[in-house]
PDB file of C-alpha atoms in Angstrom:
ATOM      1  CA  MET A   1       0.000   0.000   0.000  1.00 68.00           C
ATOM      2  CA  ALA A   2       1.385   3.409  -1.001  1.00 72.00           C
ATOM      3  CA  GLN A   3       1.877   5.969   1.695  1.00 75.00           C
ATOM      4  CA  VAL A   4       0.505   9.466   1.210  1.00 67.00           C
ATOM      5  CA  SER A   5       2.436  12.425   2.550  1.00 58.00           C
ATOM      6  CA  HIS A   6       0.742  15.612   3.614  1.00 57.00           C
ATOM      7  CA  LEU A   7       2.853  18.692   2.949  1.00 53.00           C
ATOM      8  CA  THR A   8       2.161  22.003   4.630  1.00 59.00           C
ATOM      9  CA  CYS A   9       3.366  25.379   3.524  1.00 60.00           C
ATOM     10  CA  ASP A  10       4.229  27.683   6.383  1.00 58.00           C
ATOM     11  CA  GLU A  11       5.404  31.030   5.102  1.00 57.00           C
ATOM     12  CA  ILE A  12       7.149  33.640   7.210  1.00 61.00           C
ATOM     13  CA  SER A  13       5.709  37.129   6.856  1.00 58.00           C
ATOM     14  CA  GLY A  14       8.981  39.055   6.905  1.00 75.00           C
ATOM     15  CA  LEU A  15       7.761  42.209   8.599  1.00 82.00           C
ATOM     16  CA  ASP A  16      10.505  44.807   9.101  1.00 86.00           C
ATOM     17  CA  PRO A  17       9.694  46.453  12.450  1.00 85.00           C
ATOM     18  CA  ALA A  18      12.319  49.132  11.790  1.00 89.00           C
ATOM     19  CA  ARG A  19      10.188  50.433   8.910  1.00 89.00           C
ATOM     20  CA  ILE A  20       7.203  50.731  11.258  1.00 86.00           C
ATOM     21  CA  VAL A  21       9.359  52.676  13.727  1.00 89.00           C
ATOM     22  CA  VAL A  22      10.457  55.036  10.944  1.00 92.00           C
ATOM     23  CA  LEU A  23       6.835  55.630   9.914  1.00 91.00           C
ATOM     24  CA  TYR A  24       5.920  56.521  13.496  1.00 91.00           C
ATOM     25  CA  ALA A  25       8.945  58.796  13.846  1.00 95.00           C
ATOM     26  CA  GLU A  26       8.235  60.594  10.563  1.00 95.00           C
ATOM     27  CA  LEU A  27       4.439  60.769  10.684  1.00 94.00           C
ATOM     28  CA  GLY A  28       3.521  60.542  14.344  1.00 93.00           C
ATOM     29  CA  GLU A  29       1.118  58.001  15.784  1.00 91.00           C
ATOM     30  CA  ARG A  30      -2.033  59.025  13.937  1.00 93.00           C
ATOM     31  CA  GLY A  31      -0.271  59.549  10.631  1.00 94.00           C
ATOM     32  CA  ALA A  32       1.575  56.228  10.765  1.00 91.00           C
ATOM     33  CA  GLU A  33      -1.541  54.302  11.719  1.00 90.00           C
ATOM     34  CA  ARG A  34      -3.440  55.945   8.870  1.00 92.00           C
ATOM     35  CA  VAL A  35      -0.725  55.147   6.312  1.00 92.00           C
ATOM     36  CA  ILE A  36      -0.459  51.534   7.508  1.00 91.00           C
ATOM     37  CA  SER A  37      -4.225  51.045   7.526  1.00 90.00           C
ATOM     38  CA  LEU A  38      -4.645  52.494   4.032  1.00 93.00           C
ATOM     39  CA  ALA A  39      -1.730  50.435   2.724  1.00 92.00           C
ATOM     40  CA  MET A  40      -3.221  47.235   4.174  1.00 91.00           C
ATOM     41  CA  GLU A  41      -6.577  47.929   2.544  1.00 93.00           C
ATOM     42  CA  ASP A  42      -4.913  48.750  -0.768  1.00 96.00           C
ATOM     43  CA  LEU A  43      -2.771  45.607  -0.568  1.00 94.00           C
ATOM     44  CA  ALA A  44      -5.845  43.447   0.042  1.00 93.00           C
ATOM     45  CA  GLU A  45      -7.581  44.974  -2.989  1.00 96.00           C
ATOM     46  CA  THR A  46      -4.432  44.632  -5.075  1.00 97.00           C
ATOM     47  CA  LEU A  47      -4.228  40.931  -4.191  1.00 96.00           C
ATOM     48  CA  VAL A  48      -7.717  40.410  -5.577  1.00 96.00           C
ATOM     49  CA  GLY A  49      -6.672  42.207  -8.761  1.00 97.00           C
ATOM     50  CA  ILE A  50      -3.556  40.042  -9.023  1.00 97.00           C
ATOM     51  CA  GLU A  51      -5.602  36.863  -8.730  1.00 96.00           C
ATOM     52  CA  THR A  52      -8.083  38.113 -11.332  1.00 97.00           C
ATOM     53  CA  ALA A  53      -5.376  39.187 -13.778  1.00 97.00           C
ATOM     54  CA  ALA A  54      -3.564  35.865 -13.369  1.00 96.00           C
ATOM     55  CA  ALA A  55      -6.774  33.874 -13.913  1.00 95.00           C
ATOM     56  CA  CYS A  56      -7.510  35.873 -17.086  1.00 96.00           C
ATOM     57  CA  GLY A  57      -3.931  35.599 -18.333  1.00 93.00           C
ATOM     58  CA  ASP A  58      -3.605  39.394 -18.505  1.00 96.00           C
ATOM     59  CA  ARG A  59       0.162  39.790 -18.197  1.00 95.00           C
ATOM     60  CA  ALA A  60       0.110  43.587 -18.493  1.00 96.00           C
ATOM     61  CA  GLN A  61      -2.450  43.995 -15.711  1.00 97.00           C
ATOM     62  CA  LEU A  62      -0.695  41.387 -13.571  1.00 97.00           C
ATOM     63  CA  THR A  63       2.647  43.152 -13.976  1.00 97.00           C
ATOM     64  CA  GLU A  64       1.104  46.532 -13.161  1.00 98.00           C
ATOM     65  CA  ARG A  65      -0.612  45.234 -10.019  1.00 97.00           C
ATOM     66  CA  LEU A  66       2.486  43.392  -8.840  1.00 97.00           C
ATOM     67  CA  SER A  67       4.576  46.552  -9.202  1.00 97.00           C
ATOM     68  CA  HIS A  68       1.965  48.440  -7.181  1.00 97.00           C
ATOM     69  CA  MET A  69       2.020  45.709  -4.524  1.00 96.00           C
ATOM     70  CA  GLU A  70       5.789  45.845  -4.383  1.00 96.00           C
ATOM     71  CA  ASP A  71       5.714  49.607  -3.717  1.00 95.00           C
ATOM     72  CA  LEU A  72       3.012  49.351  -1.040  1.00 94.00           C
ATOM     73  CA  ALA A  73       4.621  46.417   0.728  1.00 94.00           C
ATOM     74  CA  ASP A  74       7.958  48.206   0.777  1.00 93.00           C
ATOM     75  CA  GLN A  75       6.321  51.327   2.228  1.00 91.00           C
ATOM     76  CA  VAL A  76       5.151  49.444   5.328  1.00 90.00           C
ATOM     77  CA  GLY A  77       8.064  47.036   5.706  1.00 91.00           C
ATOM     78  CA  LEU A  78       6.565  43.802   4.339  1.00 94.00           C
ATOM     79  CA  THR A  79       9.888  42.567   3.013  1.00 93.00           C
ATOM     80  CA  SER A  80       8.814  39.016   2.145  1.00 94.00           C
ATOM     81  CA  MET A  81       5.951  40.323   0.026  1.00 95.00           C
ATOM     82  CA  VAL A  82       8.374  42.582  -1.834  1.00 96.00           C
ATOM     83  CA  VAL A  83      10.749  39.696  -2.560  1.00 96.00           C
ATOM     84  CA  VAL A  84       8.015  37.301  -3.705  1.00 96.00           C
ATOM     85  CA  ALA A  85       6.341  39.975  -5.856  1.00 97.00           C
ATOM     86  CA  ARG A  86       9.712  40.552  -7.566  1.00 97.00           C
ATOM     87  CA  ASP A  87      10.129  36.800  -8.033  1.00 97.00           C
ATOM     88  CA  LEU A  88       6.705  36.635  -9.683  1.00 97.00           C
ATOM     89  CA  LEU A  89       7.561  39.566 -11.963  1.00 97.00           C
ATOM     90  CA  ASN A  90      10.688  37.651 -13.018  1.00 97.00           C
ATOM     91  CA  CYS A  91       8.620  34.527 -13.752  1.00 96.00           C
ATOM     92  CA  ILE A  92       6.243  36.572 -15.899  1.00 96.00           C
ATOM     93  CA  ALA A  93       9.144  38.163 -17.779  1.00 96.00           C
ATOM     94  CA  SER A  94      10.736  34.758 -18.439  1.00 96.00           C
ATOM     95  CA  GLY A  95       7.448  33.261 -19.638  1.00 94.00           C
ATOM     96  CA  ASP A  96       7.694  30.291 -17.274  1.00 94.00           C
ATOM     97  CA  GLY A  97       4.041  29.466 -16.627  1.00 93.00           C
ATOM     98  CA  THR A  98       4.760  26.647 -14.187  1.00 95.00           C
ATOM     99  CA  ALA A  99       7.033  28.795 -12.058  1.00 96.00           C
ATOM    100  CA  GLN A 100       4.540  31.651 -12.307  1.00 96.00           C
ATOM    101  CA  ALA A 101       1.743  29.479 -10.908  1.00 96.00           C
ATOM    102  CA  ALA A 102       3.942  28.239  -8.059  1.00 96.00           C
ATOM    103  CA  VAL A 103       5.218  31.706  -7.136  1.00 97.00           C
ATOM    104  CA  LEU A 104       1.692  33.161  -7.355  1.00 97.00           C
ATOM    105  CA  ALA A 105       0.533  30.546  -4.841  1.00 96.00           C
ATOM    106  CA  ARG A 106       3.488  31.451  -2.626  1.00 96.00           C
ATOM    107  CA  LEU A 107       2.660  35.148  -2.926  1.00 96.00           C
ATOM    108  CA  MET A 108      -0.890  34.486  -1.745  1.00 95.00           C
ATOM    109  CA  ARG A 109       0.391  32.563   1.295  1.00 94.00           C
ATOM    110  CA  VAL A 110       2.978  35.226   2.164  1.00 94.00           C
ATOM    111  CA  ALA A 111       0.455  38.037   1.656  1.00 93.00           C
ATOM    112  CA  ASP A 112      -2.134  36.334   3.836  1.00 90.00           C
ATOM    113  CA  ARG A 113       0.386  35.803   6.614  1.00 89.00           C
ATOM    114  CA  SER A 114       1.846  39.318   6.273  1.00 87.00           C
ATOM    115  CA  LEU A 115      -1.472  41.160   6.263  1.00 85.00           C
ATOM    116  CA  THR A 116      -2.661  39.137   9.240  1.00 83.00           C
ATOM    117  CA  GLU A 117       0.522  39.905  11.157  1.00 81.00           C
ATOM    118  CA  VAL A 118       0.217  43.641  10.553  1.00 79.00           C
ATOM    119  CA  TRP A 119      -3.481  43.692  11.504  1.00 74.00           C
ATOM    120  CA  ASP A 120      -2.670  41.632  14.614  1.00 71.00           C
ATOM    121  CA  LEU A 121      -0.222  44.284  15.722  1.00 67.00           C
ATOM    122  CA  GLY A 122      -3.334  46.290  16.520  1.00 58.00           C
ATOM    123  CA  ASP A 123      -2.168  49.212  18.544  1.00 49.00           C
ATOM    124  CA  LEU A 124       1.234  49.992  17.053  1.00 47.00           C
ATOM    125  CA  ARG A 125       2.435  52.376  19.756  1.00 43.00           C
ATOM    126  CA  LEU A 126       6.222  52.085  19.863  1.00 39.00           C
TER     127      LEU A 126
END
């Protein structure tokens, strides 16, 4: 009888707390919380757009949304999201559909974990 293995994917969010500290230092508490909140909402919407563009095979829209995600994630210190978004852009540029599908799935896992971690920070007083 063949044995079936169950694999789990546990992605690390890669949140850069130093970036959060810089936002608070530059913008103050209210300003930083506003920027972070707006970025999280925009990232969530951008993820939906990425999934839609990928499902439709719209490379131009996918590339545009990934670049936007990269900028937003960098703004709030989500370093893993930045790296995986860049990896996906490279897969698109190389035309490797298999790698693109795998990296897109990884991006969704990293994004889910990253957004949850930032929201879970709740009160970001530093």
